[in-house]
């Protein structure tokens, strides 16, 4: 029997043992464990989770058919306090022995520790769901309420409790719905003329529709819609409680006649309550207090100014250019009162990162005898001008055995008195890697240092006024950033310089646009002669070919201690490649020449310096309400073009022409390509912490003009903790090549993932997942057919990984552990691709923070 069969047998044995445990051993004689609920609607079984979620009692949660948490709960001992106490105090010899070493207080603490551990077992487990007739009746009533709220006003229900001799039982619910009620006429009784006019002008957008089955939620949503409409149309005093609906169903033949009821505003004058019509309120004045704190609330204002209809005030000194504040406050003098203006102002001020959460208060203008004018007071509390932060972390990855990272940042707020933020950050790391091509025997053999600067403006910086196209309510920002870094790592050692000039704005709450007008990156490889020390797979193939050919110049080899010969790096390896591709070596087979050509192409591409002048646009739609929303969708699209402007003007500005017919800047051939990425994520909340999530991704980058390939930093890779989890990062693909290189990347990618997430107990969750994807070369200079995507038949090279994982939720982040298995490996020969490596020996263990998508 193989080791794999032993593991599978062991897992099955554990499941059998758990399933054979007595799940009802903690039940009293008259108690029965609930094993199943069944709901019948008009004699047909119901599986709709919206209906099943109405039940107060559900069977214990099962994992692979076993109520694991129930078994854990049953491991706890009842009356543990008396058991532990009697074990010690009812045994004089044991008590005497313990007192030789422990005090009375320590003995009590030992008992308490046992009690606490027993309680922890209970909390980790799940108490048995005992059939309770009172709760069953509440479930029946709740089912009736759900059907009533969805238009079945004549619903009738009953239940049957089926008790079995083995102390288990089931519950059946029987629902008879009757004929549903349909909304018929919709009328109104609105006392205030201004409210009636607003209602009439917008009634075509009503969420209560004639001819539609009655649903209570439609009336709730309509109440919210009308309240929002009125409070954004000047009705400062309007509250939701002033709006009611009367639904008449008496002798209507299953019709619902709706009457919208809105009375006048109740006002208390002394001991008398009267009603007055609602009025439209306008903003007569906007005051901005720029340095408000609770401590100085009673101090006198010492600095004031007016700008564009706003009054700016300060207890000390106004430290902001007026326009930088007024552009971000959407409450304007002379405008009709709107709740949305206050919300937009709250959001925008918070985004600036200059002030703490603002406070906005409205008061009726005492100078107005009509009581229709409001004064808006905006209280802004500045954050500290300077903020210094430091960070330190320890990490491990598939590239780095051990690493220490450190860094710091300085944030300066309002640097030019225009609510800007300026941030300088530095970072550094040292690490140890067994893959480092380092001639010295050092533990810390890889390192990186870098610095970044970012200046952010709360507006669109452009020669032409863009307010008409991107108004301030879209929260526009302009960011200028520059970064430099240098690294000594397992690769070729690099210097990296980046710069960007970007715009970001939000047309809607769910929609974000970002335009990088200019995104520049320069990558310089410092140690290209180290290539074959790093990419050992390529070198081994090249060395084997050279050793098997007697026509290779012996000067290209060095002799090892064991007498064998090895190509000298880099001189011998590069000379052998040049001779082979120049047809100066005989007896090379076609396959050998192809391998040498592939190695040469990859070496040229990964050792060349890169200069990228790009522009890109990102479109992000995300309807997630908050961090705890588990039913949402997200779409991201990004398109990028690089090198087009330079290519157009290259000859006219006299750029240096290289030997391939392209152009160089400062001796570096600039990149030219088009790149597209599409990414879609969808989550479904199935209730009871059961979530199903999918992700689809497609990307392609096509070189043209001045380039024959895509820079490494802009290419795609597959595998890793957030990708296809059956493979390590960079180990999958391209195509069916089998990840023969150390870092496998390409210019086309497809990826699909599905994941079912469920709760095990407490904060511990689990998931079952399937990942499908691969990368390919397409329309570039790679000739290896196994790596290229040439037709739809190459979709058969989509790799499939599947597995399971554990996730521990610590509220503000999730610690994730996934095990991925190679379910379908396109690198294997056809016919042997499915499940041949589906075992723990070939599994990949992924540790990550937060969910993969």
PDB file of C-alpha atoms in Angstrom, residues 751-853:
ATOM      1  CA  UNK A 751      -8.127  32.380 -14.823  1.00  0.00           C
ATOM      2  CA  UNK A 752     -11.367  31.132 -13.215  1.00  0.00           C
ATOM      3  CA  UNK A 753     -12.034  30.302  -9.556  1.00  0.00           C
ATOM      4  CA  UNK A 754     -15.001  29.037  -7.565  1.00  0.00           C
ATOM      5  CA  UNK A 755     -15.018  28.792  -3.781  1.00  0.00           C
ATOM      6  CA  UNK A 756     -17.610  27.602  -1.264  1.00  0.00           C
ATOM      7  CA  UNK A 757     -16.995  29.081   2.200  1.00  0.00           C
ATOM      8  CA  UNK A 758     -18.655  27.844   5.362  1.00  0.00           C
ATOM      9  CA  UNK A 759     -18.271  28.100   9.114  1.00  0.00           C
ATOM     10  CA  UNK A 760     -16.799  25.276  11.182  1.00  0.00           C
ATOM     11  CA  UNK A 761     -17.120  26.781  14.642  1.00  0.00           C
ATOM     12  CA  UNK A 762     -16.599  30.137  16.268  1.00  0.00           C
ATOM     13  CA  UNK A 763     -14.154  32.258  14.270  1.00  0.00           C
ATOM     14  CA  UNK A 764     -12.838  29.274  12.301  1.00  0.00           C
ATOM     15  CA  UNK A 765     -14.145  28.940   8.755  1.00  0.00           C
ATOM     16  CA  UNK A 766     -13.372  26.562   5.934  1.00  0.00           C
ATOM     17  CA  UNK A 767     -13.626  26.491   2.154  1.00  0.00           C
ATOM     18  CA  UNK A 768     -13.675  24.119  -0.808  1.00  0.00           C
ATOM     19  CA  UNK A 769     -12.269  25.580  -4.021  1.00  0.00           C
ATOM     20  CA  UNK A 770     -11.533  24.914  -7.681  1.00  0.00           C
ATOM     21  CA  UNK A 771      -9.075  27.058  -9.672  1.00  0.00           C
ATOM     22  CA  UNK A 772      -8.731  26.899 -13.458  1.00  0.00           C
ATOM     23  CA  UNK A 773      -6.212  28.825 -15.552  1.00  0.00           C
ATOM     24  CA  UNK A 774      -2.918  29.157 -17.361  1.00  0.00           C
ATOM     25  CA  UNK A 775      -0.676  31.599 -19.200  1.00  0.00           C
ATOM     26  CA  UNK A 776       0.503  31.552 -22.807  1.00  0.00           C
ATOM     27  CA  UNK A 777       2.677  33.475 -25.236  1.00  0.00           C
ATOM     28  CA  UNK A 778       0.842  35.032 -28.125  1.00  0.00           C
ATOM     29  CA  UNK A 779       1.874  37.465 -30.877  1.00  0.00           C
ATOM     30  CA  UNK A 780       5.379  37.912 -29.476  1.00  0.00           C
ATOM     31  CA  UNK A 781       8.849  36.544 -30.285  1.00  0.00           C
ATOM     32  CA  UNK A 782       8.544  33.231 -28.396  1.00  0.00           C
ATOM     33  CA  UNK A 783       8.716  30.325 -30.866  1.00  0.00           C
ATOM     34  CA  UNK A 784       8.133  27.398 -28.494  1.00  0.00           C
ATOM     35  CA  UNK A 785       4.832  25.883 -29.679  1.00  0.00           C
ATOM     36  CA  UNK A 786       4.181  24.314 -26.280  1.00  0.00           C
ATOM     37  CA  UNK A 787       4.140  27.810 -24.763  1.00  0.00           C
ATOM     38  CA  UNK A 788       2.062  29.553 -27.439  1.00  0.00           C
ATOM     39  CA  UNK A 789      -1.691  30.029 -27.770  1.00  0.00           C
ATOM     40  CA  UNK A 790      -2.505  29.503 -31.446  1.00  0.00           C
ATOM     41  CA  UNK A 791      -6.100  28.234 -31.485  1.00  0.00           C
ATOM     42  CA  UNK A 792      -9.074  27.438 -29.252  1.00  0.00           C
ATOM     43  CA  UNK A 793      -7.769  23.878 -28.962  1.00  0.00           C
ATOM     44  CA  UNK A 794      -5.098  25.277 -26.630  1.00  0.00           C
ATOM     45  CA  UNK A 795      -7.817  25.788 -24.029  1.00  0.00           C
ATOM     46  CA  UNK A 796      -7.213  22.126 -23.254  1.00  0.00           C
ATOM     47  CA  UNK A 797      -4.079  23.409 -21.498  1.00  0.00           C
ATOM     48  CA  UNK A 798      -6.113  25.148 -18.802  1.00  0.00           C
ATOM     49  CA  UNK A 799      -4.776  23.719 -15.563  1.00  0.00           C
ATOM     50  CA  UNK A 800      -7.206  22.709 -12.804  1.00  0.00           C
ATOM     51  CA  UNK A 801      -6.321  22.912  -9.144  1.00  0.00           C
ATOM     52  CA  UNK A 802      -8.700  22.060  -6.312  1.00  0.00           C
ATOM     53  CA  UNK A 803      -8.541  21.727  -2.580  1.00  0.00           C
ATOM     54  CA  UNK A 804      -9.717  22.960   0.767  1.00  0.00           C
ATOM     55  CA  UNK A 805      -8.650  25.484   3.338  1.00  0.00           C
ATOM     56  CA  UNK A 806      -9.048  26.886   6.834  1.00  0.00           C
ATOM     57  CA  UNK A 807      -9.570  30.577   7.605  1.00  0.00           C
ATOM     58  CA  UNK A 808      -9.414  32.153  11.035  1.00  0.00           C
ATOM     59  CA  UNK A 809     -11.243  35.454  11.295  1.00  0.00           C
ATOM     60  CA  UNK A 810      -9.672  37.890  13.763  1.00  0.00           C
ATOM     61  CA  UNK A 811     -12.226  40.586  12.817  1.00  0.00           C
ATOM     62  CA  UNK A 812      -9.922  43.079  11.088  1.00  0.00           C
ATOM     63  CA  UNK A 813      -8.209  40.466   8.886  1.00  0.00           C
ATOM     64  CA  UNK A 814      -8.344  36.757   8.062  1.00  0.00           C
ATOM     65  CA  UNK A 815      -5.476  34.278   8.398  1.00  0.00           C
ATOM     66  CA  UNK A 816      -5.786  31.765   5.576  1.00  0.00           C
ATOM     67  CA  UNK A 817      -4.313  28.283   5.046  1.00  0.00           C
ATOM     68  CA  UNK A 818      -5.157  26.476   1.788  1.00  0.00           C
ATOM     69  CA  UNK A 819      -4.056  23.109   0.434  1.00  0.00           C
ATOM     70  CA  UNK A 820      -4.162  22.902  -3.368  1.00  0.00           C
ATOM     71  CA  UNK A 821      -3.963  19.704  -5.413  1.00  0.00           C
ATOM     72  CA  UNK A 822      -2.999  19.371  -9.076  1.00  0.00           C
ATOM     73  CA  UNK A 823      -6.275  18.037 -10.426  1.00  0.00           C
ATOM     74  CA  UNK A 824      -5.555  18.461 -14.148  1.00  0.00           C
ATOM     75  CA  UNK A 825      -1.953  19.119 -15.148  1.00  0.00           C
ATOM     76  CA  UNK A 826      -1.505  20.096 -18.833  1.00  0.00           C
ATOM     77  CA  UNK A 827       2.250  19.520 -18.545  1.00  0.00           C
ATOM     78  CA  UNK A 828       1.679  15.751 -18.443  1.00  0.00           C
ATOM     79  CA  UNK A 829       1.049  13.653 -21.530  1.00  0.00           C
ATOM     80  CA  UNK A 830      -2.518  13.525 -22.780  1.00  0.00           C
ATOM     81  CA  UNK A 831      -4.438  10.753 -21.084  1.00  0.00           C
ATOM     82  CA  UNK A 832      -2.415  11.133 -17.879  1.00  0.00           C
ATOM     83  CA  UNK A 833      -3.406  14.682 -16.986  1.00  0.00           C
ATOM     84  CA  UNK A 834      -6.391  14.059 -14.677  1.00  0.00           C
ATOM     85  CA  UNK A 835      -5.698  13.200 -11.012  1.00  0.00           C
ATOM     86  CA  UNK A 836      -2.235  11.721 -11.648  1.00  0.00           C
ATOM     87  CA  UNK A 837      -0.710  14.186  -9.162  1.00  0.00           C
ATOM     88  CA  UNK A 838      -3.742  14.487  -6.901  1.00  0.00           C
ATOM     89  CA  UNK A 839      -1.920  13.602  -3.703  1.00  0.00           C
ATOM     90  CA  UNK A 840      -0.274  15.194  -0.703  1.00  0.00           C
ATOM     91  CA  UNK A 841       3.197  14.582  -2.123  1.00  0.00           C
ATOM     92  CA  UNK A 842       2.456  17.047  -4.942  1.00  0.00           C
ATOM     93  CA  UNK A 843       0.160  19.350  -2.927  1.00  0.00           C
ATOM     94  CA  UNK A 844       0.927  23.042  -2.463  1.00  0.00           C
ATOM     95  CA  UNK A 845       0.433  24.612   0.949  1.00  0.00           C
ATOM     96  CA  UNK A 846      -0.565  28.274   0.800  1.00  0.00           C
ATOM     97  CA  UNK A 847      -0.551  30.705   3.703  1.00  0.00           C
ATOM     98  CA  UNK A 848      -2.106  34.106   3.133  1.00  0.00           C
ATOM     99  CA  UNK A 849      -3.812  37.070   4.689  1.00  0.00           C
ATOM    100  CA  UNK A 850      -7.494  37.688   3.837  1.00  0.00           C
ATOM    101  CA  UNK A 851      -9.503  35.927   1.160  1.00  0.00           C
ATOM    102  CA  UNK A 852      -8.028  35.259  -2.308  1.00  0.00           C
ATOM    103  CA  UNK A 853     -10.855  37.238  -3.960  1.00  0.00           C
TER     104      UNK A 853
END
